[in-house]
C-alpha positions as semicolon CSV with decimal commas, in nm:
position;residue;x (nm);y (nm);z (nm)
1;X;-1,292;0,628;-1,351
2;X;-1,351;0,980;-1,470
3;X;-1,662;0,895;-1,670
4;X;-1,834;0,638;-1,448
5;X;-1,742;0,757;-1,098
6;X;-1,641;1,121;-1,159
7;X;-1,292;1,058;-1,018
8;X;-1,027;1,308;-1,126
9;X;-0,662;1,212;-1,066
10;X;-0,410;1,494;-1,015
11;X;-0,052;1,371;-1,060
12;X;0,258;1,566;-0,949
13;X;0,033;1,795;-0,746
14;X;0,099;1,921;-0,393
15;X;-0,156;2,018;-0,129
16;X;-0,060;2,360;0,010
17;X;-0,346;2,402;0,259
18;X;-0,692;2,273;0,346
19;X;-0,989;2,477;0,459
20;X;-1,340;2,381;0,569
21;X;-1,484;2,346;0,218
22;X;-1,188;2,359;-0,020
23;X;-0,840;2,222;-0,072
24;X;-0,561;2,433;-0,226
25;X;-0,326;2,266;-0,472
26;X;-0,005;2,353;-0,654
27;X;0,078;2,193;-0,987
28;X;0,380;2,300;-1,196
29;X;0,393;2,640;-1,024
30;X;0,023;2,708;-1,076
31;X;-0,199;2,727;-0,765
32;X;-0,570;2,651;-0,766
33;X;-0,842;2,525;-0,532
34;X;-1,107;2,254;-0,544
35;X;-1,430;2,264;-0,342
36;X;-1,506;1,949;-0,144
37;X;-1,769;1,798;0,082
38;X;-1,582;1,512;0,245
39;X;-1,205;1,519;0,206
40;X;-1,016;1,189;0,213
41;X;-0,643;1,247;0,210
42;X;-0,395;0,967;0,135
43;X;-0,057;1,127;0,186
44;X;0,183;0,835;0,170
45;X;0,374;0,620;0,414
46;X;0,618;0,735;0,677
47;X;0,793;0,490;0,913
48;X;0,762;0,534;1,286
49;X;0,983;0,789;1,466
50;X;1,173;0,519;1,659
51;X;1,342;0,417;1,331
52;X;1,548;0,738;1,350
53;X;1,636;0,679;1,716
54;X;1,870;0,387;1,630
55;X;2,109;0,627;1,452
56;X;2,165;0,387;1,163
57;X;2,259;0,524;0,819
58;X;1,942;0,671;0,664
59;X;1,822;0,762;0,315
60;X;1,847;1,120;0,185
61;X;1,519;1,224;0,353
62;X;1,614;1,063;0,684
63;X;1,301;0,848;0,690
64;X;1,427;0,497;0,614
65;X;1,722;0,283;0,721
66;X;1,970;0,234;0,438
67;X;2,046;-0,132;0,360
68;X;2,250;-0,318;0,098
69;X;2,118;-0,580;-0,148
70;X;2,150;-0,850;0,121
71;X;1,926;-0,641;0,355
72;X;2,215;-0,570;0,594
73;X;2,203;-0,226;0,751
74;X;2,486;-0,030;0,587
75;X;2,802;-0,073;0,794
76;X;2,667;-0,363;1,005
77;X;2,713;-0,735;0,933
78;X;2,453;-0,882;1,170
79;X;2,176;-0,622;1,169
80;X;1,901;-0,638;0,907
81;X;1,610;-0,414;0,811
82;X;1,326;-0,479;0,570
83;X;0,983;-0,353;0,471
84;X;0,866;0,008;0,504
85;X;1,136;0,102;0,756
86;X;1,419;0,046;0,508
87;X;1,530;0,118;0,154
88;X;1,791;-0,065;-0,051
89;X;2,073;0,161;-0,167
90;X;2,054;0,216;-0,546
91;X;1,759;-0,027;-0,576
92;X;1,439;0,165;-0,493
93;X;1,125;-0,042;-0,438
94;X;0,768;0,063;-0,358
95;X;0,650;0,038;0,003
96;X;0,401;-0,243;-0,048
97;X;0,316;-0,567;0,132
98;X;0,435;-0,759;-0,176
99;X;0,788;-0,619;-0,139
100;X;0,800;-0,674;0,239
101;X;0,673;-1,031;0,199
102;X;0,943;-1,118;-0,055
103;X;1,209;-0,951;0,163
104;X;1,094;-1,160;0,462
105;X;1,111;-1,482;0,260
106;X;1,455;-1,390;0,126
107;X;1,590;-1,304;0,471
108;X;1,457;-1,631;0,618
109;X;1,643;-1,825;0,345
110;X;1,956;-1,618;0,401
111;X;1,957;-1,667;0,779
112;X;1,908;-2,042;0,731
113;X;2,206;-2,059;0,493
114;X;1,997;-2,143;0,186
115;X;2,109;-1,843;-0,023
116;X;2,386;-1,587;-0,039
117;X;2,261;-1,409;-0,353
118;X;2,145;-1,048;-0,353
119;X;1,777;-0,975;-0,295
120;X;1,579;-0,933;-0,615
121;X;1,216;-0,828;-0,631
122;X;0,980;-1,007;-0,871
123;X;0,652;-0,816;-0,919
124;X;0,338;-1,026;-0,913
125;X;0,132;-0,734;-1,043
126;X;-0,069;-0,458;-0,879
127;X;-0,429;-0,465;-0,759
128;X;-0,658;-0,182;-0,653
129;X;-1,023;-0,187;-0,545
130;X;-1,195;0,127;-0,673
131;X;-1,546;0,089;-0,532
132;X;-1,866;-0,095;-0,609
133;X;-1,784;-0,408;-0,802
134;X;-1,484;-0,261;-0,985
135;X;-1,110;-0,303;-0,948
136;X;-0,788;-0,260;-1,142
137;X;-0,525;-0,526;-1,206
138;X;-0,207;-0,428;-1,388
139;X;0,145;-0,546;-1,459
140;X;0,024;-0,904;-1,431
141;X;0,289;-1,177;-1,469
142;X;0,093;-1,353;-1,742
143;X;0,186;-1,387;-2,109
144;X;-0,156;-1,292;-2,255
145;X;-0,310;-1,029;-2,024
146;X;-0,118;-0,732;-1,884
147;X;-0,413;-0,532;-1,749
148;X;-0,774;-0,587;-1,640
149;X;-1,045;-0,353;-1,517
150;X;-1,406;-0,369;-1,406
151;X;-1,597;-0,664;-1,265
152;X;-1,353;-0,932;-1,385
153;X;-1,069;-0,748;-1,211
154;X;-1,291;-0,719;-0,901
155;X;-1,330;-1,098;-0,896
156;X;-0,952;-1,137;-0,940
157;X;-0,889;-0,890;-0,657
158;X;-1,133;-1,073;-0,427
159;X;-0,985;-1,415;-0,508
160;X;-0,629;-1,292;-0,449
161;X;-0,725;-1,128;-0,118
162;X;-0,906;-1,447;-0,009
163;X;-0,623;-1,675;-0,122
164;X;-0,358;-1,478;0,070
165;X;-0,533;-1,526;0,405
166;X;-0,312;-1,725;0,642
167;X;-0,568;-1,983;0,757
168;X;-0,888;-2,154;0,646
169;X;-1,057;-1,996;0,950
170;X;-0,976;-1,648;0,815
171;X;-1,090;-1,748;0,466
172;X;-1,420;-1,875;0,606
173;X;-1,476;-1,560;0,814
174;X;-1,391;-1,337;0,517
175;X;-1,627;-1,530;0,289
176;X;-1,916;-1,506;0,537
177;X;-1,849;-1,133;0,583
178;X;-1,857;-1,075;0,206
179;X;-2,179;-1,279;0,177
180;X;-2,345;-1,088;0,464
181;X;-2,248;-0,756;0,302
182;X;-2,380;-0,872;-0,036
183;X;-2,718;-0,972;0,113
184;X;-2,772;-0,697;0,374
185;X;-2,540;-0,418;0,257
186;X;-2,249;-0,259;0,439
187;X;-2,292;-0,235;0,819
188;X;-2,263;0,130;0,917
189;X;-2,346;0,080;1,285
190;X;-2,136;0,301;1,507
191;X;-2,093;0,283;1,884
192;X;-1,977;0,569;2,105
193;X;-2,008;0,943;2,084
194;X;-2,085;1,092;1,743
195;X;-1,793;1,273;1,586
196;X;-1,817;1,650;1,541
197;X;-1,622;1,873;1,305
198;X;-1,354;2,078;1,477
């Protein structure tokens, strides 16, 4: 990433403030700034405010409902929470669609009396599109390949995304959209008033 696309990753770094043409960072007590043109900020996931309104037991930060390994809200037998709005006590999991999907499948089995075991997450790997025709695939559940990058990973990412569509109609629409973009380029048409910096 650093060599081909000039992407610099700053881990364990906090944004302290943002100004028109620079962002100020703090890393291990040291503060510095980086000049920018367009700033894209991905600051994490926070569940909706109404989650706190239920007054269920929450995690230490007060942002997620605390559940046990059977996805029961702590202290309640018939109330469940899953996905981004909850966290399992002493079993932290990332807030990803993969986790929420497995929790949903587990809870469906549990409510239909098909299991009484604790929920256990089984990672199917991680995928990330990084622009152009490049992607990253890591922690793959295969015996021979643990990590892939570049065009081959891009094809794997595209296939996985296509395969996980819920209907053949969606797969067809996605395929035609990808083909149109490949032939004509990305559609940047915008309707409405142009945006202006504040």
